[in-house]
Coordinates of C-alpha atoms in Angstrom, one line a residue:
M1300 CA -1.1 6.4 -40.6
K1301 CA 2.6 6.9 -41.8
Q1302 CA 5.7 6.7 -40.0
I1303 CA 8.7 8.8 -41.6
L1304 CA 12.3 8.6 -40.2
V1305 CA 15.0 11.5 -40.5
E1306 CA 18.6 10.6 -39.3
Y1307 CA 19.5 14.6 -38.1
D1308 CA 22.8 16.0 -39.9
R1309 CA 23.6 19.2 -37.6
T1310 CA 25.7 20.5 -40.2
L1311 CA 22.6 21.1 -42.6
P1312 CA 19.2 23.0 -41.2
L1313 CA 16.3 21.2 -39.6
K1314 CA 13.5 22.8 -41.9
G1315 CA 15.1 21.0 -44.9
Q1316 CA 15.4 17.4 -43.2
L1317 CA 12.0 17.7 -43.0
E1318 CA 10.9 18.2 -46.7
E1319 CA 9.0 15.0 -47.1
V1320 CA 7.5 15.6 -43.4
Q1321 CA 6.2 19.0 -45.0
R1322 CA 4.9 17.8 -48.6
E1323 CA 2.6 15.4 -46.7
I1324 CA 1.1 17.5 -44.4
E1325 CA 0.7 19.3 -47.3
A1326 CA -0.4 17.4 -49.4
K1327 CA -2.9 15.5 -46.6
S1328 CA -5.6 16.2 -44.1
W1329 CA -3.2 14.7 -41.4
K1330 CA -5.3 15.2 -37.6
T1331 CA -2.4 15.1 -35.8
V1332 CA 1.6 14.4 -36.6
V1333 CA 3.7 13.5 -33.1
F1334 CA 7.6 13.4 -33.5
H1335 CA 9.6 11.4 -31.5
I1336 CA 13.3 12.0 -30.8
Y1337 CA 16.1 9.1 -30.3
S1338 CA 19.0 10.4 -29.1
G1339 CA 23.1 8.5 -28.6
V1340 CA 24.8 11.8 -29.1
L1341 CA 24.3 13.1 -25.3
D1342 CA 25.0 17.0 -26.8
E1343 CA 22.7 18.6 -24.4
E1344 CA 22.8 22.3 -25.9
L1345 CA 22.6 20.2 -29.3
L1346 CA 19.4 18.2 -28.1
Q1347 CA 18.0 21.2 -26.2
S1348 CA 18.2 23.8 -29.7
L1349 CA 17.1 20.7 -32.3
A1350 CA 13.9 20.1 -30.1
G1351 CA 13.4 24.3 -29.7
E1352 CA 13.4 24.2 -32.6
L1353 CA 11.3 21.3 -34.3
S1354 CA 8.4 22.4 -31.9
G1355 CA 9.1 25.9 -33.3
L1356 CA 7.8 24.1 -36.7
Y1357 CA 5.5 22.4 -35.5
P1358 CA 3.8 24.0 -32.4
D1359 CA 0.7 21.9 -32.9
A1360 CA 2.7 18.6 -32.8
P1361 CA 3.6 16.2 -29.6
L1362 CA 7.5 16.1 -29.3
A1363 CA 8.9 13.1 -26.6
G1364 CA 12.8 13.1 -26.5
T1365 CA 14.6 10.5 -25.2
I1366 CA 18.2 9.3 -25.4
S1367 CA 19.2 5.7 -26.5
A1368 CA 21.8 3.3 -26.2
G1369 CA 20.7 3.0 -29.4
E1370 CA 18.8 4.3 -32.5
I1371 CA 16.6 1.9 -34.6
H1372 CA 16.1 3.7 -37.9
S1373 CA 14.4 1.4 -39.9
A1374 CA 14.9 -1.4 -38.0
R1375 CA 18.7 -1.3 -38.2
V1376 CA 20.8 0.7 -35.6
M1377 CA 22.6 3.7 -36.5
D1378 CA 25.7 4.8 -35.1
K1379 CA 25.6 7.1 -32.0
G1380 CA 23.5 9.2 -34.0
V1381 CA 20.3 10.9 -34.2
L1382 CA 16.9 9.8 -35.0
I1383 CA 13.7 12.1 -35.7
S1384 CA 10.5 9.7 -36.3
A1385 CA 7.1 11.7 -37.5
L1386 CA 4.1 9.5 -37.2
L1387 CA 1.3 11.4 -39.5
F1388 CA -2.8 9.8 -38.1
E1389 CA -5.2 10.6 -40.2
S1390 CA -8.2 10.1 -37.3
T1391 CA -6.2 9.6 -34.3
E1392 CA -6.0 12.4 -31.8
V1393 CA -2.3 12.0 -29.3
R1394 CA -2.1 14.4 -26.4
K1395 CA 0.9 14.5 -24.7
V1396 CA 0.4 15.6 -21.1
A1397 CA 4.2 16.2 -19.2
Y1398 CA 4.8 15.4 -15.5
D1399 CA 7.1 17.2 -13.5
D1400 CA 9.0 16.3 -9.9
V1401 CA 8.5 12.6 -10.3
R1402 CA 11.1 11.7 -7.9
G1403 CA 9.7 11.3 -4.4
N1404 CA 6.0 11.9 -5.7
E1405 CA 5.2 8.1 -7.4
T1406 CA 2.3 7.0 -5.6
E1407 CA 1.0 10.8 -6.1
T1408 CA 1.8 11.4 -9.8
G1409 CA 0.6 7.2 -10.5
R1410 CA -2.9 8.9 -9.2
R1411 CA -2.4 11.9 -11.9
M1412 CA -1.5 9.8 -14.4
R1413 CA -4.9 7.5 -13.7
S1414 CA -6.7 10.1 -13.2
E1415 CA -6.0 12.0 -17.0
I1416 CA -6.0 7.9 -18.6
D1417 CA -9.8 7.1 -16.5
G1418 CA -10.6 10.7 -17.5
Q1419 CA -10.2 10.1 -21.1
E1420 CA -12.9 8.8 -23.5
D1421 CA -12.0 6.2 -26.4
L1422 CA -8.0 6.3 -25.1
V1423 CA -6.3 3.5 -26.7
A1424 CA -3.3 3.2 -25.5
V1425 CA -0.7 5.3 -23.0
E1426 CA 3.3 5.6 -24.2
L1427 CA 5.8 6.5 -21.6
I1428 CA 8.8 7.6 -21.9
L1429 CA 10.2 8.0 -18.8
P1430 CA 14.6 8.9 -17.6
G1431 CA 16.3 6.2 -16.7
T1432 CA 15.1 4.0 -13.5
E1433 CA 16.1 6.5 -10.5
F1434 CA 12.1 6.4 -9.8
S1435 CA 10.4 4.0 -7.4
T1436 CA 8.4 3.0 -10.2
R1437 CA 6.7 0.2 -8.2
L1438 CA 4.2 2.6 -6.7
L1439 CA 4.0 4.6 -10.0
F1440 CA 2.8 1.1 -11.8
D1441 CA 0.7 0.3 -9.0
E1442 CA -1.4 2.8 -9.3
L1443 CA -1.4 2.8 -13.1
S1444 CA -2.7 -0.7 -12.8
R1445 CA -5.5 0.5 -11.8
C1446 CA -7.0 2.3 -14.4
N1447 CA -9.3 1.5 -16.8
P1448 CA -8.5 -2.3 -18.0
D1449 CA -9.1 -1.5 -21.8
V1450 CA -6.6 1.0 -22.1
K1451 CA -3.1 -0.4 -23.7
L1452 CA 0.3 1.1 -22.0
F1453 CA 3.8 0.9 -23.0
G1454 CA 7.2 2.5 -23.3
G1455 CA 11.1 2.9 -22.9
Y1456 CA 13.5 3.9 -20.2
A1457 CA 16.3 6.5 -21.3
G1458 CA 19.5 6.0 -21.1
G1459 CA 23.2 6.4 -23.2
H1460 CA 24.9 4.2 -24.3
S1461 CA 27.7 3.1 -22.1
M1462 CA 27.2 2.2 -18.2
D1463 CA 29.7 4.4 -17.1
I1464 CA 27.7 7.0 -17.7
G1465 CA 25.0 8.0 -15.4
E1466 CA 22.7 10.3 -18.1
H1467 CA 19.2 9.4 -18.2
F1468 CA 17.5 12.7 -19.2
I1469 CA 14.3 13.3 -21.7
F1470 CA 13.6 15.8 -23.1
D1471 CA 11.2 18.2 -25.3
G1472 CA 10.7 22.0 -26.8
A1473 CA 10.8 23.0 -22.9
G1474 CA 14.0 21.7 -21.7
L1475 CA 15.8 18.4 -20.9
S1476 CA 15.0 16.7 -17.4
D1477 CA 15.7 13.6 -15.3
N1478 CA 12.9 13.9 -13.0
K1479 CA 10.5 14.5 -16.0
I1480 CA 7.1 11.7 -17.3
F1481 CA 6.6 12.0 -20.7
M1482 CA 2.9 10.2 -21.2
L1483 CA 1.2 9.9 -24.8
E1484 CA -1.8 9.3 -25.7
Y1485 CA -3.4 7.6 -28.5
I1486 CA -7.1 8.8 -28.3
G1487 CA -9.2 7.0 -31.9
E1488 CA -11.8 4.6 -32.3
D1489 CA -9.6 4.0 -35.7
F1490 CA -6.8 4.0 -34.2
H1491 CA -5.6 0.0 -33.0
V1492 CA -2.2 -0.9 -31.8
N1493 CA -0.4 -4.7 -31.3
I1494 CA 2.0 -4.8 -28.2
D1495 CA 3.7 -7.4 -26.8
K1496 CA 7.2 -8.6 -25.8
S1497 CA 9.8 -11.2 -26.8
V1498 CA 12.5 -12.5 -24.5
G1499 CA 13.8 -16.1 -24.9
W1500 CA 16.5 -15.7 -22.1
Q1501 CA 16.7 -19.3 -20.2
T1502 CA 16.8 -20.4 -16.4
L1503 CA 19.2 -21.7 -15.4
G1504 CA 19.3 -24.4 -12.3
H1505 CA 17.1 -24.3 -9.5
H1506 CA 15.2 -20.7 -8.6
F1507 CA 16.9 -18.9 -4.8
T1508 CA 15.0 -16.5 -3.3
V1509 CA 15.1 -12.8 -2.5
T1510 CA 15.1 -12.7 1.5
K1511 CA 16.4 -8.8 1.2
A1512 CA 15.4 -6.0 -1.0
D1513 CA 15.0 -2.2 -1.3
G1514 CA 13.5 -1.1 -4.4
N1515 CA 15.7 -2.0 -7.4
R1516 CA 18.2 -3.2 -4.8
L1517 CA 18.8 -6.5 -4.3
I1518 CA 20.7 -6.9 -0.7
E1519 CA 20.4 -10.8 -0.4
I1520 CA 19.8 -14.2 -1.9
D1521 CA 18.4 -17.0 0.4
G1522 CA 20.1 -14.9 3.6
K1523 CA 23.4 -14.4 1.9
P1524 CA 25.1 -11.2 0.2
A1525 CA 23.1 -11.1 -3.5
V1526 CA 26.7 -10.9 -5.6
E1527 CA 27.4 -14.2 -4.3
V1528 CA 24.8 -15.4 -6.2
Y1529 CA 27.7 -14.6 -9.8
E1530 CA 30.8 -15.3 -6.9
K1531 CA 30.0 -19.1 -6.7
Y1532 CA 28.1 -20.0 -9.4
L1533 CA 29.4 -18.1 -12.2
R1534 CA 33.1 -17.5 -11.1
I1535 CA 32.3 -13.9 -11.7
D1536 CA 34.9 -11.2 -9.7
R1537 CA 33.5 -7.7 -7.9
N1538 CA 36.1 -5.7 -9.5
D1539 CA 35.2 -2.6 -12.5
H1540 CA 33.5 -5.6 -15.0
F1541 CA 31.4 -6.9 -12.7
A1542 CA 28.5 -5.5 -14.7
E1543 CA 29.9 -6.2 -18.2
N1544 CA 30.3 -9.4 -17.1
T1545 CA 27.4 -10.7 -15.7
F1546 CA 25.4 -9.0 -18.8
E1547 CA 24.8 -12.5 -20.0
F1548 CA 23.9 -13.6 -16.9
P1549 CA 21.0 -11.2 -15.6
L1550 CA 17.7 -12.4 -13.5
I1551 CA 14.6 -14.0 -13.6
A1552 CA 11.9 -13.7 -12.0
K1553 CA 8.6 -15.3 -12.4
V1554 CA 5.5 -13.0 -11.0
E1555 CA 2.0 -13.2 -12.1
E1556 CA 2.6 -15.9 -14.9
D1557 CA 5.3 -13.4 -16.4
E1558 CA 8.6 -13.7 -16.8
L1559 CA 11.2 -9.8 -15.9
L1560 CA 14.3 -10.2 -16.5
R1561 CA 16.7 -7.8 -14.0
H1562 CA 20.3 -7.2 -15.1
T1563 CA 22.9 -5.5 -12.5
I1564 CA 24.2 -2.1 -13.3
T1565 CA 26.7 -1.8 -10.5
V1566 CA 28.1 -4.1 -7.3
E1567 CA 27.7 -2.9 -4.3
P1568 CA 30.5 -2.8 -1.1
D1569 CA 28.5 -4.6 0.6
G1570 CA 27.5 -6.8 -2.2
S1571 CA 24.3 -5.5 -2.5
L1572 CA 22.8 -5.1 -7.1
I1573 CA 21.3 -2.5 -8.4
L1574 CA 19.6 -3.4 -10.5
A1575 CA 17.8 -2.7 -13.6
G1576 CA 14.5 -2.5 -12.3
Y1577 CA 13.2 -3.5 -8.9
V1578 CA 13.1 -6.6 -6.9
T1579 CA 10.5 -7.6 -3.5
E1580 CA 11.3 -9.9 -1.3
G1581 CA 9.7 -13.1 -1.4
M1582 CA 10.9 -13.4 -5.2
H1583 CA 11.5 -16.8 -6.1
I1584 CA 14.8 -15.6 -9.1
Y1585 CA 16.7 -17.9 -11.4
L1586 CA 20.4 -17.3 -12.5
C1587 CA 19.2 -17.6 -16.9
F1588 CA 21.3 -17.0 -20.2
G1589 CA 20.7 -16.0 -23.8
N1590 CA 19.8 -19.2 -25.6
P1591 CA 20.4 -17.7 -29.9
S1592 CA 18.0 -20.7 -31.1
L1593 CA 15.4 -19.8 -28.6
I1594 CA 15.2 -16.2 -28.6
V1595 CA 15.0 -16.8 -32.8
E1596 CA 11.8 -19.0 -32.2
K1597 CA 10.2 -16.6 -30.0
V1598 CA 10.7 -13.9 -32.2
N1599 CA 10.0 -15.6 -34.9
E1600 CA 6.5 -16.3 -32.9
R1601 CA 5.8 -12.0 -32.2
I1602 CA 6.4 -11.0 -36.3
E1603 CA 3.9 -14.1 -37.5
N1604 CA 1.6 -12.1 -34.9
V1605 CA 2.6 -8.5 -36.4
R1606 CA 2.1 -10.0 -39.6
R1607 CA -1.5 -10.8 -38.7
F1608 CA -2.1 -7.7 -37.4
R1609 CA -0.4 -6.2 -40.9
P1610 CA 0.8 -2.2 -39.6
E1611 CA 1.1 0.8 -41.3
A1612 CA 4.4 1.7 -38.4
I1613 CA 5.9 -0.3 -36.1
L1614 CA 7.6 1.3 -32.6
I1615 CA 10.7 -1.3 -31.3
Y1616 CA 11.5 -0.8 -27.8
S1617 CA 14.5 -3.1 -26.8
C1618 CA 16.8 -3.3 -24.2
S1619 CA 20.9 -2.6 -24.2
V1620 CA 21.2 -5.6 -23.3
R1621 CA 19.9 -7.7 -26.1
K1622 CA 22.4 -5.1 -28.8
S1623 CA 25.1 -6.0 -26.4
F1624 CA 24.5 -9.7 -26.7
W1625 CA 23.9 -9.7 -30.4
E1626 CA 26.8 -7.7 -30.8
K1627 CA 27.6 -8.0 -34.7
Y1628 CA 23.6 -9.8 -35.4
V1629 CA 21.8 -6.8 -33.4
N1630 CA 20.5 -6.2 -36.7
M1631 CA 18.9 -9.7 -37.3
E1632 CA 16.1 -10.0 -35.2
M1633 CA 14.2 -6.4 -36.0
E1634 CA 14.7 -6.9 -40.5
P1635 CA 11.9 -8.6 -40.7
F1636 CA 9.7 -5.8 -39.1
E1637 CA 11.0 -3.6 -41.8
K1638 CA 9.2 -5.6 -44.5
M1639 CA 5.8 -5.1 -43.2
A1640 CA 6.3 -1.8 -42.6
P1641 CA 8.2 1.6 -41.6
T1642 CA 9.8 0.4 -37.9
S1643 CA 12.1 2.7 -35.6
G1644 CA 12.9 3.6 -32.2
F1645 CA 15.6 2.8 -29.6
Y1646 CA 17.6 0.5 -27.6
T1647 CA 16.5 1.0 -23.2
W1648 CA 17.4 1.0 -20.0
G1649 CA 14.4 -0.9 -19.5
E1650 CA 11.0 -1.6 -21.1
V1651 CA 7.4 -1.3 -20.3
K1652 CA 4.0 -3.2 -20.8
R1653 CA 0.8 -3.6 -19.4
N1654 CA 0.3 -7.6 -19.1
E1655 CA -3.0 -8.3 -21.1
E1656 CA -4.3 -10.9 -18.8
T1657 CA -3.3 -9.7 -14.9
K1658 CA -3.9 -5.8 -16.5
S1659 CA -0.3 -4.7 -14.0
V1660 CA 1.5 -2.0 -15.7
L1661 CA 5.1 -3.8 -15.3
E1662 CA 8.5 -2.8 -15.6
Y1663 CA 10.9 -5.0 -18.1
N1664 CA 14.5 -5.9 -18.8
I1665 CA 16.1 -7.3 -21.7
T1666 CA 12.7 -7.6 -23.6
M1667 CA 12.6 -6.3 -27.4
L1668 CA 8.8 -4.5 -27.2
T1669 CA 7.5 -4.8 -30.6
I1670 CA 4.2 -1.6 -31.2
A1671 CA 2.0 -2.3 -34.2
M1672 CA 0.0 0.5 -35.0
R1673 CA -2.7 0.8 -37.8
E1674 CA -5.7 2.9 -38.3
G1675 CA -8.8 1.3 -39.7
K1676 CA -9.1 -1.8 -41.0
P1677 CA -5.8 -3.2 -42.7
E1678 CA -6.1 -2.2 -46.8
N1679 CA -2.8 -3.3 -47.5
E1680 CA -2.0 -6.4 -49.1
E1681 CA -2.0 -9.4 -47.3
I1682 CA 1.8 -9.8 -46.0
P1683 CA 3.8 -13.3 -46.8
P1684 CA 5.4 -14.9 -44.3
L1685 CA 8.2 -14.0 -42.1
T1686 CA 11.0 -14.7 -40.2
I1687 CA 14.6 -14.6 -39.0
N1688 CA 17.5 -15.1 -41.1
D1689 CA 19.6 -16.9 -38.5
S1690 CA 21.8 -18.4 -41.6
V1691 CA 24.6 -15.9 -40.0
L1692 CA 24.8 -18.1 -37.1
Q1693 CA 27.4 -19.9 -38.1
G1694 CA 31.0 -20.5 -37.0
Q1695 CA 31.7 -19.8 -32.9
A1696 CA 27.5 -18.7 -33.4
S1697 CA 26.6 -22.3 -34.3
L1698 CA 28.5 -23.2 -31.6
M1699 CA 27.4 -20.8 -28.4
R1700 CA 23.6 -22.4 -29.9
R1701 CA 24.3 -25.8 -29.7
L1702 CA 26.2 -25.7 -27.0
S1703 CA 23.2 -22.9 -25.5
T1704 CA 21.1 -26.2 -26.6
L1705 CA 23.3 -28.8 -24.3
V1706 CA 22.8 -26.5 -20.9
S1707 CA 19.3 -25.6 -21.6
A1708 CA 18.8 -30.1 -22.1
T1709 CA 21.1 -30.4 -18.9
T1710 CA 19.1 -27.2 -16.8
L1711 CA 15.3 -28.8 -17.4
E1712 CA 16.6 -32.2 -16.6
L1713 CA 18.3 -30.8 -13.2
Q1714 CA 15.0 -28.7 -12.5
N1715 CA 12.7 -31.7 -12.9
A1716 CA 15.3 -33.5 -10.7
Y1717 CA 15.4 -30.7 -7.9
R1718 CA 11.4 -30.1 -7.6
N1719 CA 10.7 -33.7 -7.5
L1720 CA 13.3 -33.2 -4.6
E1721 CA 11.5 -30.4 -3.5
V1722 CA 8.5 -32.2 -3.6
M1723 CA 10.1 -35.3 -1.3
N1724 CA 11.6 -33.5 1.6
K1725 CA 8.0 -31.5 1.3
R1726 CA 6.6 -35.3 2.0
L1727 CA 9.8 -35.9 4.9
T1728 CA 8.6 -33.4 6.7
E1729 CA 5.2 -33.8 6.5
L1730 CA 5.7 -37.2 7.3
S1731 CA 7.5 -36.2 11.0
E1732 CA 5.2 -33.9 11.8
R1733 CA 2.3 -35.7 11.0
D1734 CA 0.5 -38.6 12.3
A1735 CA 0.3 -41.5 9.3
L1736 CA -3.2 -42.6 10.2
T1737 CA -5.4 -39.6 11.1
G1738 CA -2.7 -36.9 9.0
L1739 CA -2.8 -34.9 12.2
Y1740 CA 0.1 -32.7 13.9
N1741 CA 1.7 -35.7 15.6
R1742 CA 2.6 -35.4 19.6
R1743 CA 6.4 -34.2 19.3
C1744 CA 5.1 -31.3 16.3
F1745 CA 2.2 -30.8 18.6
E1746 CA 4.4 -30.7 21.7
N1747 CA 7.1 -27.9 20.2
A1748 CA 4.3 -25.5 18.7
T1749 CA 2.2 -25.9 22.4
N1750 CA 5.8 -24.3 23.9
K1751 CA 6.1 -21.8 21.8
C1752 CA 2.1 -20.8 22.5
L1753 CA 2.8 -20.9 25.9
E1754 CA 5.9 -18.8 25.1
Q1755 CA 4.4 -15.8 23.4
T1756 CA 1.1 -16.2 25.8
A1757 CA 3.5 -14.8 28.7
A1758 CA 5.6 -12.3 26.9
E1759 CA 2.6 -10.6 26.0
G1760 CA 0.7 -10.4 28.6
G1761 CA -2.5 -12.5 27.6
E1762 CA -4.0 -16.8 28.1
M1763 CA -4.6 -19.7 26.0
S1764 CA -6.2 -22.4 26.2
L1765 CA -5.1 -26.4 26.3
V1766 CA -7.9 -29.1 25.8
M1767 CA -7.0 -32.6 26.3
M1768 CA -9.3 -36.1 25.2
D1769 CA -9.6 -39.5 25.0
L1770 CA -12.4 -41.7 23.2
D1771 CA -14.4 -43.6 25.9
F1772 CA -14.5 -47.2 26.1
F1773 CA -12.7 -47.4 22.4
K1774 CA -10.9 -50.7 23.1
K1775 CA -14.2 -52.3 23.2
V1776 CA -14.9 -50.6 19.3
N1777 CA -11.4 -52.3 18.4
D1778 CA -12.8 -55.6 20.2
T1779 CA -16.5 -55.5 18.5
F1780 CA -15.7 -53.9 14.9
G1781 CA -12.6 -54.5 14.8
H1782 CA -9.1 -52.5 13.8
A1783 CA -10.2 -51.4 10.8
V1784 CA -13.6 -49.7 12.1
G1785 CA -11.7 -48.3 15.0
D1786 CA -8.7 -46.5 12.5
S1787 CA -12.2 -45.4 10.7
V1788 CA -13.3 -43.9 13.2
L1789 CA -10.0 -42.3 14.9
T1790 CA -9.7 -41.0 11.1
E1791 CA -13.2 -39.4 11.2
L1792 CA -12.9 -37.8 14.8
A1793 CA -9.5 -36.2 12.8
R1794 CA -10.9 -34.4 10.3
L1795 CA -14.1 -33.3 13.3
L1796 CA -11.0 -32.0 15.5
E1797 CA -9.7 -30.1 12.4
A1798 CA -13.1 -28.6 11.7
S1799 CA -13.7 -27.6 14.9
V1800 CA -11.1 -25.4 15.7
A1801 CA -11.5 -23.5 12.3
G1802 CA -12.8 -20.8 13.9
F1803 CA -9.8 -20.3 16.3
P1804 CA -6.5 -18.7 14.6
G1805 CA -4.1 -20.7 15.3
G1806 CA -5.4 -23.1 16.4
M1807 CA -4.6 -26.4 16.3
A1808 CA -5.3 -30.4 16.5
G1809 CA -3.0 -33.5 17.6
R1810 CA -2.8 -36.6 18.3
W1811 CA -1.2 -37.4 21.6
G1812 CA -1.3 -41.1 20.9
G1813 CA -3.3 -44.0 21.0
E1814 CA -6.9 -42.6 21.2
E1815 CA -5.9 -39.6 22.7
F1816 CA -6.2 -36.2 20.9
F1817 CA -5.1 -32.6 22.5
V1818 CA -6.3 -29.2 21.0
L1819 CA -4.5 -25.9 21.3
L1820 CA -6.4 -22.6 21.7
P1821 CA -4.6 -19.5 21.1
N1822 CA -6.4 -16.1 22.9
T1823 CA -8.7 -18.2 24.3
S1824 CA -10.5 -17.7 27.8
R1825 CA -11.4 -19.6 30.5
E1826 CA -15.3 -18.9 29.4
D1827 CA -14.7 -19.8 25.3
A1828 CA -12.4 -22.7 26.3
A1829 CA -14.9 -24.4 28.6
A1830 CA -18.0 -23.4 26.2
Y1831 CA -15.7 -25.5 23.0
A1832 CA -16.0 -28.5 25.1
E1833 CA -19.3 -28.8 25.3
R1834 CA -19.7 -28.2 21.7
L1835 CA -16.9 -30.8 20.9
R1836 CA -18.3 -33.8 23.6
K1837 CA -22.2 -33.4 22.2
W1838 CA -20.8 -33.0 18.3
V1839 CA -19.1 -36.2 18.6
E1840 CA -21.9 -37.8 21.1
A1841 CA -25.1 -37.3 18.5
Y1842 CA -22.1 -38.3 15.2
P1843 CA -23.3 -41.1 12.9
F1844 CA -19.4 -42.8 12.5
A1845 CA -19.3 -46.0 9.5
G1846 CA -19.4 -48.8 10.5
V1847 CA -20.2 -48.6 14.8
N1848 CA -24.0 -48.9 16.3
H1849 CA -23.8 -47.1 18.8
S1850 CA -22.6 -43.7 19.7
I1851 CA -18.6 -42.8 20.5
T1852 CA -18.2 -40.1 23.4
L1853 CA -15.3 -38.6 24.5
S1854 CA -13.6 -37.8 28.1
L1855 CA -12.3 -34.1 27.7
G1856 CA -9.5 -32.1 30.1
V1857 CA -9.5 -28.4 29.5
L1858 CA -6.6 -26.0 31.0
T1859 CA -6.5 -22.2 30.3
T1860 CA -2.6 -20.6 31.6
N1861 CA -1.1 -17.6 31.0
G1862 CA 1.8 -19.6 30.0
K1863 CA 3.7 -18.4 33.2
E1864 CA 3.8 -22.2 34.8
E1865 CA 5.9 -24.6 33.9
R1866 CA 5.6 -26.8 31.2
N1867 CA 5.7 -30.3 32.8
L1868 CA 3.0 -29.2 35.3
I1869 CA 0.8 -28.0 32.6
Y1870 CA 1.0 -31.2 31.0
K1871 CA 0.1 -33.3 34.3
N1872 CA -2.6 -30.8 35.4
I1873 CA -4.5 -31.2 31.8
D1874 CA -3.8 -35.1 32.2
D1875 CA -5.6 -35.1 35.9
C1876 CA -8.6 -33.1 34.6
L1877 CA -8.9 -35.9 32.0
Y1878 CA -8.7 -39.4 34.0
A1879 CA -11.2 -36.7 36.6
A1880 CA -13.3 -36.8 34.0
K1881 CA -13.6 -40.1 32.9
A1882 CA -13.7 -41.5 37.0
S1883 CA -16.3 -39.3 37.5
G1884 CA -18.4 -41.3 34.7
R1885 CA -16.9 -40.1 31.7
N1886 CA -18.8 -38.1 28.3
R1887 CA -17.9 -35.2 29.9
Y1888 CA -15.4 -32.5 30.7
V1889 CA -13.7 -31.6 33.7
Q1890 CA -11.5 -28.0 33.9
Y1891 CA -8.1 -26.6 36.0
R1892 CA -9.1 -24.3 38.1
Q1893 CA -8.6 -20.5 37.3
V1894 CA -5.1 -19.1 37.3

């Protein structure tokens, strides 16, 4: 295969600018020619005319055009130009399918795309070109994630050079659209593609939790307006430059062992943030920052991976935030790729990639997606090792790199301390709720849970049951075998009680105190509660408790209620039942009268 790049000049005839492409077509029998147009020029009339003329010259060649936040020509950013990329394949077939009216029909569109993908034999990879981030992409990608797991997916979102311009269209010979998706299918046994992303943004501080979200609208973080995370921790005020000021400190979510970065597009009057990418409630998110040293390290790892692949053509779909971050050093992280193969692409408003392990199709931000392509086995000579030349990072940039290293190390220490604190708090919570010896819920915690269950039962008009029990002649166990054996008996009984309530949704066992225990059985009738008590009585009587040469038995009180009686009366009645069981000979249960 081969890639030919043309920097389009509107003052010259298009046919003349495509002479190298035409010579290749005439000199060799190529199976497929694919055109991409990446445009930083938002002249709709110009782009429609260009796409129409290109389609007229090569009617059999798939064409996908997109506006761009930066056009990548030979691994360097153009100055708001129009770039045409021609990919020529010897044996690979490339099919283009366009999907219209996507907005509001994301799930159905995803199903149609999945059906198309699963119906293709020898399909290796799928490329998606999408118009901005106006769709409910999660619905779309949930469907695509279910397609043939062997098919790789990648792509990018259209978007202009400025966040203030709401243009997000894609185009081809049929026209321009902001409600359409282009899907390019790369088909053939000899086609090989190596796709991965590079990030390098690093978390700051401890995580927050998304408590309210709607698609790409982040409404609340930890129960407070989302904007407050920037106001409190970074002193970034709500003004016309809010999105620009937060670019260097996006949010990052950890999902399925993957990292999803999200930068802010706008801040709403209610303090919610419109993000470039969806978020979901319950997500743990962090503030993060671009660490130049880490970015270089991650991209160098990717360069080595691509070098070993030995590509014939490379596409780079990179987030516009990376371009803003690097500013005058923007070409630095891309240039080594051009030394391996002709490299083209564009700066996006979001990147798409399928996770190779989970097979989920995900939407990313602030990543540099590199797509290395090749037909057949590598025929070119082995490529010498390559790395980014970061010697330009001197002066202020060098100082920034050292400060980033300091922040990185400090953040890691703080995160470790926070995690330790979380572990300690969890342990303290457990200690406050659990009985130290048996590990069962203690009396205070059990009473709280029982009272909540009583309230819910009364409100819903159902019934619930309680079982209170006492070990018979337990003092004799301690006096005869010692307190260590007695403690062991209590601990073993606790395990039996936990197992006994496993079949009751919401069932709970607790230690009331000493040798008294309690069981809560939500949504359980009088008959089922009696059956449970008898099963438990027999189980304990037959159980071989360690260190005791005679059986242990239980006396039990059983009560079923609709939750409407006074709490004190409920506890008194079940206690009376327990003592009635003990007074009538032990090793039995007594059930309170029907409600």
